[in-house]
XYZ file of C-alpha atoms in Angstrom:
213
model
C 37.959 12.818 -6.254
C 37.881 9.225 -4.998
C 39.749 6.145 -6.214
C 37.501 3.514 -4.599
C 33.969 3.277 -3.221
C 33.070 4.944 0.060
C 31.850 1.926 2.035
C 29.026 2.345 4.584
C 28.457 -1.386 5.067
C 29.144 -1.246 8.814
C 25.695 0.314 9.088
C 24.220 3.128 11.190
C 25.894 5.724 8.989
C 24.799 9.288 8.253
C 26.539 11.135 5.431
C 25.635 14.801 5.129
C 27.091 17.561 3.016
C 25.676 20.815 1.737
C 27.168 21.025 -1.758
C 29.795 18.339 -1.098
C 30.756 16.431 -4.277
C 31.898 12.825 -4.605
C 33.703 12.545 -7.931
C 34.038 8.917 -9.100
C 36.083 9.683 -12.206
C 39.164 8.609 -10.248
C 37.908 5.008 -10.140
C 39.596 3.673 -13.242
C 39.302 -0.105 -12.857
C 36.859 -2.757 -11.710
C 33.649 -4.157 -13.131
C 31.588 -1.951 -10.809
C 32.796 1.616 -10.344
C 30.652 2.600 -7.373
C 30.942 5.985 -5.669
C 29.230 4.958 -2.430
C 27.865 1.629 -1.259
C 26.242 -0.156 1.657
C 26.043 -3.937 1.461
C 24.540 -6.598 3.712
C 24.305 -10.280 2.846
C 22.482 -13.543 3.197
C 23.911 -15.599 6.056
C 24.847 -19.260 6.046
C 21.876 -20.032 8.325
C 19.215 -21.652 6.178
C 16.610 -24.405 6.340
C 13.898 -25.932 4.170
C 10.154 -25.921 4.740
C 8.411 -29.186 5.621
C 5.016 -27.903 4.421
C 3.968 -25.225 1.976
C 4.301 -21.632 3.125
C 0.830 -20.440 2.224
C -0.117 -16.945 1.164
C -1.492 -14.846 4.057
C -0.181 -17.301 6.662
C 1.757 -15.975 9.656
C 3.781 -19.158 10.159
C 5.785 -21.911 8.504
C 7.120 -25.297 9.611
C 10.758 -26.054 8.913
C 13.297 -28.844 9.048
C 15.384 -27.094 11.714
C 15.182 -23.838 13.665
C 18.869 -23.959 14.650
C 20.547 -20.581 14.235
C 17.272 -18.624 13.997
C 16.076 -16.302 16.769
C 13.180 -13.984 17.544
C 13.771 -10.645 15.804
C 15.770 -12.105 12.915
C 14.976 -11.064 9.364
C 14.742 -13.932 6.888
C 14.358 -14.365 3.156
C 11.518 -16.757 2.313
C 11.913 -18.156 -1.180
C 11.791 -21.215 -3.423
C 13.352 -22.425 -6.651
C 10.613 -20.845 -8.758
C 10.991 -17.434 -7.101
C 14.703 -17.564 -7.877
C 13.726 -17.527 -11.547
C 12.208 -14.047 -11.138
C 15.640 -12.557 -10.536
C 18.788 -14.354 -9.463
C 22.101 -12.730 -10.260
C 25.361 -13.351 -8.458
C 26.667 -9.995 -9.651
C 23.881 -8.144 -7.823
C 23.714 -10.412 -4.741
C 19.951 -10.745 -5.128
C 17.563 -13.664 -4.848
C 13.834 -13.066 -5.178
C 11.290 -13.977 -2.521
C 10.176 -11.853 0.410
C 11.583 -10.597 3.685
C 9.851 -11.481 6.941
C 10.735 -10.952 10.607
C 10.529 -13.705 13.178
C 8.027 -13.052 16.004
C 8.247 -16.401 17.784
C 9.641 -19.921 17.483
C 7.894 -22.982 18.900
C 9.252 -26.426 18.105
C 9.627 -26.604 14.329
C 7.219 -23.708 13.698
C 8.399 -20.172 12.990
C 5.935 -17.299 13.391
C 6.275 -13.960 11.579
C 5.304 -10.418 12.536
C 3.523 -9.977 9.192
C 1.829 -12.513 6.911
C 3.307 -14.090 3.828
C 2.046 -11.985 0.916
C 0.069 -13.303 -2.034
C 2.487 -16.068 -3.040
C 2.617 -19.678 -1.820
C 6.089 -21.181 -1.382
C 5.870 -24.911 -2.024
C 7.965 -27.829 -0.842
C 7.747 -29.143 -4.420
C 9.838 -26.113 -5.385
C 12.253 -26.535 -2.450
C 10.867 -23.694 -0.328
C 13.387 -22.376 2.211
C 14.221 -19.556 4.575
C 17.636 -17.949 4.993
C 18.660 -15.520 7.699
C 19.504 -12.058 6.359
C 22.294 -9.929 7.782
C 21.031 -6.528 6.722
C 23.174 -3.437 6.711
C 21.006 -1.157 8.859
C 20.162 2.546 8.814
C 21.864 4.424 6.002
C 21.179 8.146 5.576
C 22.678 10.196 2.741
C 21.714 13.859 2.453
C 22.840 16.765 0.317
C 25.622 14.959 -1.568
C 26.448 15.452 -5.267
C 27.548 12.257 -7.035
C 29.608 12.905 -10.173
C 30.714 10.500 -12.923
C 32.280 10.976 -16.394
C 28.939 11.213 -18.295
C 29.937 8.756 -21.008
C 28.352 5.455 -21.969
C 30.185 2.213 -21.274
C 32.158 3.447 -18.270
C 30.428 1.220 -15.730
C 29.774 3.928 -13.125
C 27.228 3.794 -10.290
C 26.242 6.545 -7.904
C 24.825 5.003 -4.719
C 24.536 1.204 -4.478
C 22.441 -0.303 -1.657
C 22.179 -4.102 -1.389
C 20.530 -5.897 1.517
C 19.978 -2.671 3.437
C 17.229 -2.090 6.016
C 16.348 1.548 6.654
C 17.363 3.980 3.898
C 16.981 7.737 3.640
C 18.403 9.444 0.543
C 17.311 13.049 0.250
C 18.371 16.273 -1.475
C 21.196 14.595 -3.400
C 22.225 15.167 -7.008
C 23.376 12.428 -9.381
C 25.122 13.395 -12.589
C 26.739 11.334 -15.343
C 26.495 7.738 -14.110
C 26.018 5.266 -16.978
C 24.713 2.272 -14.983
C 22.474 3.149 -12.010
C 22.417 6.409 -10.182
C 20.638 4.850 -7.190
C 20.468 1.065 -6.918
C 18.187 -0.595 -4.352
C 18.649 -4.358 -4.433
C 17.072 -6.704 -1.876
C 16.482 -3.767 0.471
C 13.590 -2.631 2.679
C 12.188 0.523 4.292
C 13.567 3.083 1.847
C 12.832 6.786 1.482
C 14.197 8.322 -1.754
C 12.955 11.902 -1.812
C 13.750 15.309 -3.327
C 16.782 14.195 -5.315
C 17.885 15.372 -8.764
C 19.013 13.050 -11.558
C 20.940 14.170 -14.637
C 22.606 12.429 -17.563
C 22.193 8.716 -16.920
C 23.540 6.985 -20.027
C 22.728 3.290 -19.613
C 19.178 2.965 -20.921
C 17.447 6.302 -20.675
C 16.325 8.036 -17.494
C 14.311 5.050 -16.273
C 17.591 3.645 -14.970
C 18.148 6.596 -12.644
C 16.733 4.587 -9.745
C 16.746 0.811 -9.914
C 14.399 -1.101 -7.604
C 15.311 -4.756 -7.572
C 13.547 -7.202 -5.226
C 13.112 -4.417 -2.676
C 10.273 -3.504 -0.309
C 9.744 0.249 -0.011
């Protein structure tokens, strides 16, 4: 029985338990009653594009490259992509995640191309450095909640996480999301069991929100 969320946000965490149960019924207050969480964040390092970021391009030009380095992950977005999903409560802004391969002058090069969307200067296109929580593995854990509607219980909440492996777990009785993936990448959710999610039918067992899997 826990009274607050088990926090894995430091990253590089492996939680394993054959038959071990995390009982969240002891969390009696708070808007989000989360059994286990891992949370990264957008950094304060951001800049605007000086030309459109075109679909399938490997590079962009920006106002300033200060604070960015090779190997950094960034969120590429614009005002219109924010309209897809932008919620302070879930720490998510839509766009796409890219990794910096090289920097030359005011040009930033990525390891992979921009996908099928063009980010325009007319819509205030920008990039922001992402401080991902890295490498979270959860195996063989049972997540228990009261199994009533309106309680506000989550099982496993992952926001801005890079590298996720959730396998052979059981989720029972959460009324919001049993597994939440928000603004996360490289996730493996496999061989888990989901019972009694009360929020909006079983399609809320696993929530994928602005995530790349």
